[in-house]
Coordinates of C-alpha atoms in Angstrom, one line a residue:
M750 CA -34.2 -81.1 -17.8
E751 CA -30.6 -82.3 -18.3
R752 CA -28.7 -80.7 -21.3
N753 CA -28.7 -83.8 -23.3
A754 CA -31.9 -85.3 -22.0
P755 CA -34.3 -86.8 -24.7
D756 CA -37.1 -84.5 -25.9
R757 CA -40.4 -86.0 -24.4
T758 CA -42.8 -83.6 -26.1
L759 CA -45.9 -85.0 -27.6
T760 CA -46.7 -83.9 -31.1
I761 CA -50.2 -84.0 -32.4
G762 CA -51.0 -83.2 -36.2
G763 CA -47.9 -81.3 -36.5
H764 CA -48.3 -79.2 -33.2
R765 CA -45.9 -79.8 -30.3
L766 CA -47.4 -79.8 -26.9
P767 CA -44.8 -78.8 -24.3
V768 CA -46.6 -78.7 -21.0
V769 CA -45.8 -76.7 -17.8
G770 CA -48.2 -77.8 -15.0
P771 CA -51.3 -79.9 -15.7
A772 CA -52.3 -80.5 -19.3
R773 CA -56.1 -79.7 -19.9
M774 CA -57.6 -81.9 -22.3
Y775 CA -61.2 -81.7 -23.5
V776 CA -63.0 -84.8 -25.1
C777 CA -66.3 -84.1 -26.8
G778 CA -68.3 -87.0 -25.5
I779 CA -71.5 -88.8 -26.4
T780 CA -75.0 -87.8 -26.9
P781 CA -76.6 -90.8 -24.7
Y782 CA -79.4 -92.0 -26.8
A783 CA -77.9 -95.5 -28.4
A784 CA -75.5 -98.2 -27.7
T785 CA -71.8 -97.6 -28.1
H786 CA -70.5 -98.5 -31.5
L787 CA -67.1 -98.8 -33.1
G788 CA -67.3 -95.1 -34.2
H789 CA -67.7 -94.0 -30.7
A790 CA -65.4 -96.4 -29.4
R791 CA -62.5 -95.4 -31.8
T792 CA -62.6 -91.9 -30.8
F793 CA -62.5 -92.5 -27.1
V794 CA -59.9 -95.1 -27.3
W795 CA -57.6 -92.8 -29.2
S796 CA -58.3 -90.0 -26.7
D797 CA -57.3 -92.2 -23.9
V798 CA -54.0 -93.2 -25.7
A799 CA -53.4 -89.6 -26.0
A800 CA -53.8 -88.8 -22.4
R801 CA -51.8 -92.0 -21.4
V802 CA -48.8 -91.0 -23.7
L803 CA -48.9 -87.6 -22.2
R804 CA -48.7 -89.1 -18.8
H805 CA -45.8 -91.3 -19.9
A806 CA -44.1 -88.3 -21.1
G807 CA -44.2 -86.9 -17.4
G808 CA -47.2 -84.8 -17.7
D809 CA -50.1 -84.3 -15.2
V810 CA -53.2 -84.6 -17.4
R811 CA -56.6 -83.6 -16.6
V812 CA -59.3 -85.0 -18.8
C813 CA -62.8 -83.6 -19.3
R814 CA -65.4 -85.6 -21.4
N815 CA -68.7 -84.1 -21.5
V816 CA -72.1 -85.6 -21.9
T817 CA -74.6 -83.9 -24.4
D818 CA -77.7 -84.7 -22.7
V819 CA -79.7 -81.9 -24.3
D820 CA -79.9 -82.5 -27.9
D821 CA -82.8 -83.1 -30.6
V822 CA -81.9 -86.9 -31.3
L823 CA -81.7 -87.5 -27.6
N824 CA -85.1 -86.0 -27.0
Q825 CA -86.8 -88.0 -29.9
A826 CA -85.4 -91.2 -28.5
A827 CA -86.5 -90.6 -25.2
H828 CA -89.9 -89.5 -26.4
R829 CA -90.2 -92.9 -28.4
A830 CA -89.1 -94.8 -25.0
G831 CA -91.8 -92.9 -23.1
S832 CA -89.1 -91.6 -20.8
P833 CA -87.9 -88.2 -19.4
Y834 CA -84.8 -87.2 -21.4
D835 CA -82.6 -87.0 -18.3
S836 CA -83.6 -90.5 -17.2
F837 CA -83.3 -91.9 -20.6
A838 CA -79.7 -90.3 -21.1
A839 CA -78.7 -91.4 -17.6
V840 CA -79.4 -95.3 -18.5
Q841 CA -77.6 -95.0 -21.7
Q842 CA -74.6 -93.2 -20.2
F843 CA -74.2 -96.3 -17.7
Y844 CA -73.9 -98.6 -20.8
F845 CA -71.6 -96.4 -22.6
E846 CA -69.4 -96.0 -19.5
R847 CA -69.4 -100.1 -19.1
D848 CA -68.3 -100.5 -22.5
L849 CA -65.5 -97.9 -22.2
D850 CA -64.4 -99.4 -18.9
A851 CA -64.3 -102.8 -20.5
L852 CA -62.1 -101.4 -23.3
G853 CA -59.6 -100.0 -20.7
V854 CA -60.5 -96.3 -21.2
H855 CA -59.3 -94.5 -18.0
P856 CA -61.9 -92.7 -15.9
V857 CA -61.9 -89.1 -16.7
D858 CA -61.4 -86.2 -14.1
H859 CA -64.5 -84.3 -15.2
Q860 CA -67.7 -85.3 -16.8
P861 CA -70.1 -82.4 -16.9
R862 CA -73.6 -82.8 -18.3
A863 CA -75.1 -80.3 -20.5
H864 CA -78.4 -79.9 -18.6
N865 CA -76.3 -79.1 -15.5
H866 CA -74.6 -76.2 -17.2
V867 CA -77.6 -74.1 -18.7
M868 CA -76.8 -71.1 -16.5
E869 CA -73.3 -71.0 -17.8
V870 CA -74.8 -71.0 -21.4
V871 CA -77.0 -68.1 -20.3
A872 CA -73.7 -66.3 -19.1
L873 CA -71.9 -67.2 -22.3
A874 CA -74.7 -65.6 -24.3
Q875 CA -74.7 -62.6 -22.1
G876 CA -71.0 -62.1 -22.6
L877 CA -71.4 -62.5 -26.4
L878 CA -74.2 -59.9 -26.4
A879 CA -72.2 -57.4 -24.4
S880 CA -69.2 -57.7 -26.8
D881 CA -71.5 -57.4 -29.8
H882 CA -70.5 -60.8 -31.1
A883 CA -74.2 -62.0 -30.6
Y884 CA -77.8 -60.6 -31.1
V885 CA -81.3 -61.4 -30.2
R886 CA -84.2 -62.2 -32.4
D887 CA -87.5 -63.7 -31.3
G888 CA -86.3 -65.1 -28.0
A889 CA -83.1 -66.7 -29.6
V890 CA -79.6 -65.5 -29.2
Y891 CA -77.5 -65.8 -32.3
F892 CA -73.6 -65.9 -32.5
R893 CA -72.2 -63.8 -35.3
G894 CA -70.6 -66.5 -37.4
A895 CA -69.9 -65.1 -40.8
D896 CA -66.1 -65.5 -40.6
V897 CA -66.0 -69.0 -38.9
P898 CA -66.2 -71.2 -42.2
R899 CA -63.2 -69.2 -43.6
R900 CA -61.2 -69.6 -40.5
A901 CA -62.0 -73.4 -40.6
G902 CA -60.8 -73.4 -44.2
L903 CA -64.2 -74.1 -45.7
D904 CA -65.8 -72.2 -48.7
A905 CA -69.5 -70.8 -48.4
G906 CA -71.0 -73.7 -50.3
E907 CA -69.3 -76.5 -48.3
A908 CA -70.3 -74.6 -45.0
H909 CA -73.8 -74.2 -46.0
V910 CA -74.2 -77.8 -46.6
L911 CA -72.6 -78.8 -43.3
L912 CA -74.7 -76.4 -41.2
A913 CA -77.8 -77.6 -42.7
E914 CA -76.8 -81.3 -42.2
Y915 CA -76.1 -80.6 -38.5
G916 CA -79.5 -78.5 -37.8
D917 CA -78.0 -75.1 -37.9
V918 CA -80.5 -73.9 -40.4
P919 CA -78.4 -71.5 -42.6
D920 CA -81.8 -70.4 -44.3
D921 CA -83.6 -69.5 -41.1
P922 CA -84.9 -65.8 -41.7
A923 CA -84.6 -64.7 -38.3
K924 CA -80.6 -64.7 -38.6
E925 CA -78.7 -61.6 -40.0
H926 CA -76.3 -64.0 -41.7
P927 CA -76.6 -67.9 -42.8
F928 CA -73.6 -68.8 -40.9
D929 CA -74.9 -67.5 -37.5
V930 CA -75.7 -70.1 -35.0
A931 CA -78.0 -70.3 -32.0
V932 CA -76.4 -69.8 -28.4
W933 CA -79.8 -70.0 -26.9
R934 CA -83.1 -70.9 -28.6
P935 CA -86.8 -71.0 -27.6
S936 CA -88.0 -74.6 -26.6
R937 CA -90.7 -76.2 -28.6
S938 CA -93.4 -78.0 -26.9
G939 CA -92.2 -81.2 -25.3
E940 CA -88.6 -80.1 -25.3
P941 CA -86.5 -79.5 -22.2
A942 CA -86.8 -75.9 -21.3
W943 CA -85.3 -73.4 -18.8
P944 CA -86.1 -69.8 -17.9
G945 CA -83.6 -67.3 -19.5
P946 CA -83.4 -63.5 -19.9
W947 CA -84.8 -63.9 -23.3
G948 CA -87.7 -66.3 -22.5
T949 CA -88.1 -69.9 -21.9
G950 CA -85.6 -72.0 -23.9
R951 CA -82.4 -74.3 -23.9
P952 CA -78.9 -74.1 -25.2
G953 CA -77.5 -74.3 -28.6
W954 CA -75.4 -77.5 -29.0
H955 CA -72.0 -75.6 -29.9
A956 CA -72.6 -73.4 -26.8
E957 CA -73.2 -76.4 -24.5
C958 CA -69.7 -77.6 -25.1
T959 CA -68.2 -74.0 -25.3
A960 CA -69.7 -73.4 -21.7
M961 CA -68.9 -76.8 -20.2
A962 CA -65.0 -76.6 -21.5
M963 CA -64.6 -73.2 -20.3
T964 CA -66.3 -73.9 -16.9
I965 CA -63.9 -76.6 -16.3
F966 CA -60.6 -75.3 -17.8
G967 CA -61.0 -71.5 -18.4
P968 CA -60.3 -69.7 -21.6
A969 CA -58.1 -72.3 -23.2
L970 CA -57.1 -75.8 -23.7
D971 CA -54.0 -77.8 -24.7
L972 CA -55.8 -80.7 -26.4
H973 CA -59.3 -81.3 -27.7
S974 CA -60.5 -84.4 -29.3
G975 CA -63.4 -85.6 -31.1
G976 CA -64.4 -87.3 -34.3
T977 CA -63.6 -85.7 -37.6
D978 CA -67.5 -85.3 -38.1
L979 CA -67.2 -82.7 -35.3
R980 CA -64.5 -80.5 -37.0
F981 CA -67.1 -78.3 -38.6
P982 CA -69.4 -76.9 -37.4
H983 CA -69.2 -78.1 -34.0
H984 CA -65.7 -77.6 -32.9
A985 CA -65.2 -74.7 -35.3
Y986 CA -68.1 -72.6 -33.6
E987 CA -67.3 -73.9 -30.1
A988 CA -63.8 -72.4 -30.4
A989 CA -65.1 -69.1 -32.2
M990 CA -67.4 -68.6 -29.2
A991 CA -64.8 -69.1 -26.7
E992 CA -62.3 -67.0 -28.5
A993 CA -64.8 -64.1 -28.9
L994 CA -65.7 -64.2 -25.3
S995 CA -62.2 -64.4 -23.8
G996 CA -59.9 -62.9 -26.4
V997 CA -57.6 -65.7 -26.0
R998 CA -56.4 -67.5 -29.1
P999 CA -56.2 -70.4 -29.9
F1000 CA -58.8 -71.9 -28.0
S1001 CA -57.1 -75.2 -28.1
R1002 CA -53.4 -75.6 -29.0
A1003 CA -53.8 -78.9 -30.7
W1004 CA -56.8 -80.9 -32.0
L1005 CA -57.1 -84.7 -32.2
H1006 CA -59.6 -85.4 -34.7
V1007 CA -60.0 -89.0 -35.1
G1008 CA -61.1 -90.3 -38.3
M1009 CA -64.5 -91.8 -39.0
V1010 CA -65.3 -95.6 -38.9
C1011 CA -66.9 -96.9 -42.0
R1012 CA -68.4 -99.9 -43.0
D1013 CA -68.5 -100.9 -46.9
G1014 CA -67.4 -97.3 -47.6
A1015 CA -70.3 -95.8 -45.5
K1016 CA -69.9 -94.0 -42.3
M1017 CA -70.9 -96.1 -39.3
A1018 CA -74.2 -94.5 -37.8
K1019 CA -77.5 -95.4 -36.5
S1020 CA -79.1 -93.8 -39.3
T1021 CA -77.5 -96.2 -41.9
G1022 CA -78.1 -99.3 -39.9
N1023 CA -74.6 -100.4 -40.3
L1024 CA -73.6 -100.3 -36.8
V1025 CA -71.0 -102.6 -35.0
L1026 CA -71.7 -102.6 -31.3
V1027 CA -69.1 -102.9 -28.8
S1028 CA -70.9 -104.9 -26.5
D1029 CA -71.4 -107.5 -29.2
L1030 CA -67.8 -107.9 -29.8
L1031 CA -66.9 -108.2 -26.3
Q1032 CA -69.2 -111.2 -26.0
D1033 CA -66.8 -113.2 -28.0
H1034 CA -63.4 -111.6 -28.1
A1035 CA -60.8 -110.1 -25.5
A1036 CA -61.5 -106.6 -24.7
S1037 CA -57.6 -105.8 -25.5
A1038 CA -58.1 -107.3 -28.9
V1039 CA -60.9 -104.9 -29.5
R1040 CA -58.9 -102.1 -28.3
L1041 CA -55.8 -102.8 -30.3
M1042 CA -58.1 -103.1 -33.5
L1043 CA -59.1 -99.8 -32.9
L1044 CA -55.4 -98.6 -32.7
T1045 CA -54.4 -100.3 -35.9
E1046 CA -55.0 -97.5 -38.4
P1047 CA -53.3 -94.0 -37.6
W1048 CA -55.8 -91.8 -35.6
A1049 CA -56.5 -89.3 -38.4
R1050 CA -57.1 -91.9 -41.0
E1051 CA -60.6 -93.0 -41.9
W1052 CA -61.0 -96.7 -41.2
D1053 CA -63.2 -99.1 -43.1
H1054 CA -64.0 -102.0 -40.7
A1055 CA -63.9 -105.4 -42.3
P1056 CA -65.0 -108.6 -40.6
G1057 CA -61.4 -110.0 -40.5
D1058 CA -60.1 -107.1 -38.6
L1059 CA -60.7 -108.4 -35.1
D1060 CA -59.1 -111.8 -35.8
R1061 CA -56.0 -110.0 -37.2
A1062 CA -55.9 -107.7 -34.0
A1063 CA -56.2 -110.7 -31.9
A1064 CA -53.1 -112.5 -33.6
D1065 CA -51.2 -109.3 -33.4
L1066 CA -52.0 -109.3 -29.6
D1067 CA -51.0 -112.9 -29.3
R1068 CA -47.6 -112.2 -30.8
L1069 CA -47.0 -109.3 -28.7
H1070 CA -47.9 -111.3 -25.6
H1071 CA -45.2 -114.0 -26.6
A1072 CA -42.6 -111.2 -27.4
A1073 CA -43.4 -109.8 -23.9
G1074 CA -42.4 -113.2 -22.4
R1075 CA -38.7 -112.9 -23.8
S1076 CA -36.1 -112.2 -21.3
R1077 CA -34.1 -109.7 -23.3
S1078 CA -34.3 -106.1 -23.0
S1079 CA -32.8 -103.0 -24.7
P1080 CA -33.0 -99.4 -23.3
A1081 CA -32.6 -98.2 -26.9
A1082 CA -35.8 -100.3 -28.0
E1083 CA -37.7 -98.7 -25.2
A1084 CA -36.7 -95.4 -26.0
A1085 CA -37.6 -96.0 -29.7
V1086 CA -41.1 -97.0 -28.7
T1087 CA -41.5 -93.9 -26.6
R1088 CA -40.3 -91.6 -29.6
A1089 CA -42.8 -93.3 -31.9
L1090 CA -45.7 -92.5 -29.4
L1091 CA -44.7 -88.9 -28.8
D1092 CA -44.4 -88.6 -32.7
D1093 CA -48.3 -88.2 -33.5
L1094 CA -49.1 -91.4 -31.5
D1095 CA -47.4 -93.6 -34.1
V1096 CA -48.7 -96.8 -32.5
R1097 CA -47.9 -98.9 -35.6
T1098 CA -44.2 -98.1 -35.4
A1099 CA -44.2 -98.7 -31.6
L1100 CA -45.7 -101.9 -31.9
G1101 CA -43.3 -103.1 -34.7
V1102 CA -40.4 -102.0 -32.5
A1103 CA -41.9 -103.8 -29.4
E1104 CA -42.7 -107.1 -31.2
Q1105 CA -39.2 -107.4 -32.8
E1106 CA -37.6 -106.5 -29.5
G1107 CA -39.8 -108.2 -26.9
G1108 CA -39.2 -108.4 -23.4
R1109 CA -39.3 -105.2 -21.2
T1110 CA -39.8 -103.1 -24.2
A1111 CA -43.0 -105.1 -25.2
R1112 CA -44.2 -105.1 -21.8
H1113 CA -43.6 -101.3 -21.4
L1114 CA -45.7 -100.6 -24.6
M1115 CA -48.5 -102.8 -23.5
R1116 CA -48.5 -100.8 -20.2
V1117 CA -48.7 -97.5 -21.9
L1118 CA -51.2 -98.6 -24.3
A1119 CA -53.3 -100.5 -21.8
L1120 CA -53.2 -103.7 -23.5
G1121 CA -52.5 -105.9 -20.7

């Protein structure tokens, strides 16, 4: 780098990410059991923007986005549909990828599916057992997680509630500690099952992502993304297992925890019946307007979606297109756009500069954000 060259390092959540060689980015993907809604889309569009900004800064970014196709909710949905879990997941994944493609999300370099990495979960469990970070009870392997909530900044009460909410059963009498979680567990009747050293069973959810991420990228990541609802317990235990196995800390240098999408104050989710489906919006609106709408609020902030949001985003996009048609251009304005994007993905500031300056600056931003 020249002595006076501008700093082109991305900062995420206060963490600078200088990169030498390929940047390793892991995106927590979908559990493919339902249609893509705005909550899904916001996480994956922001993850895509992070990767694009890293590339714009000169980095070679390798992105892995997993598919959690071994999971209770998927099993239940497949059973209701009268379909094998893997066939049902493959169909849902097709629709998901179609929606993301329409929204301009760049194809990822790796897309591991949990059911293809069961043996890696077995190896993870064996490694954790060998170092006494796990133990066996009644055909299950439990990771010793007593310290994980504290490391995640939670008190015991908060951790207990969240573990119960996400199916980790803190009151399970087989556990040595309520905050231990399953790396491997026996399969119940009708569930996917594989032979393992501790009997027929299946991976635990957190262990699936640990095994897939480490299989693709080794012991550490540069950037890990996913929704804020995954911060605890999923990401906390994923990182704890990886660090216990490898001894490398931190598991990820930075985290992109994208804020939840709400509707009338309630988290957008199938269980609450307040979904806004991407496929429905794309029938009547330009995909670039939907994408811009998802980028309107800063990535870490919770967003309460309102009916007029898409019309406002379409109007914003129209102004940006008109600005891009102007002939003037300023290298200083282009540099200001880049600085904003590198500063915690400040899309709002970058859009303001691009709309005011127009010309090549606006076209430059549209290319980086995939708003063409």
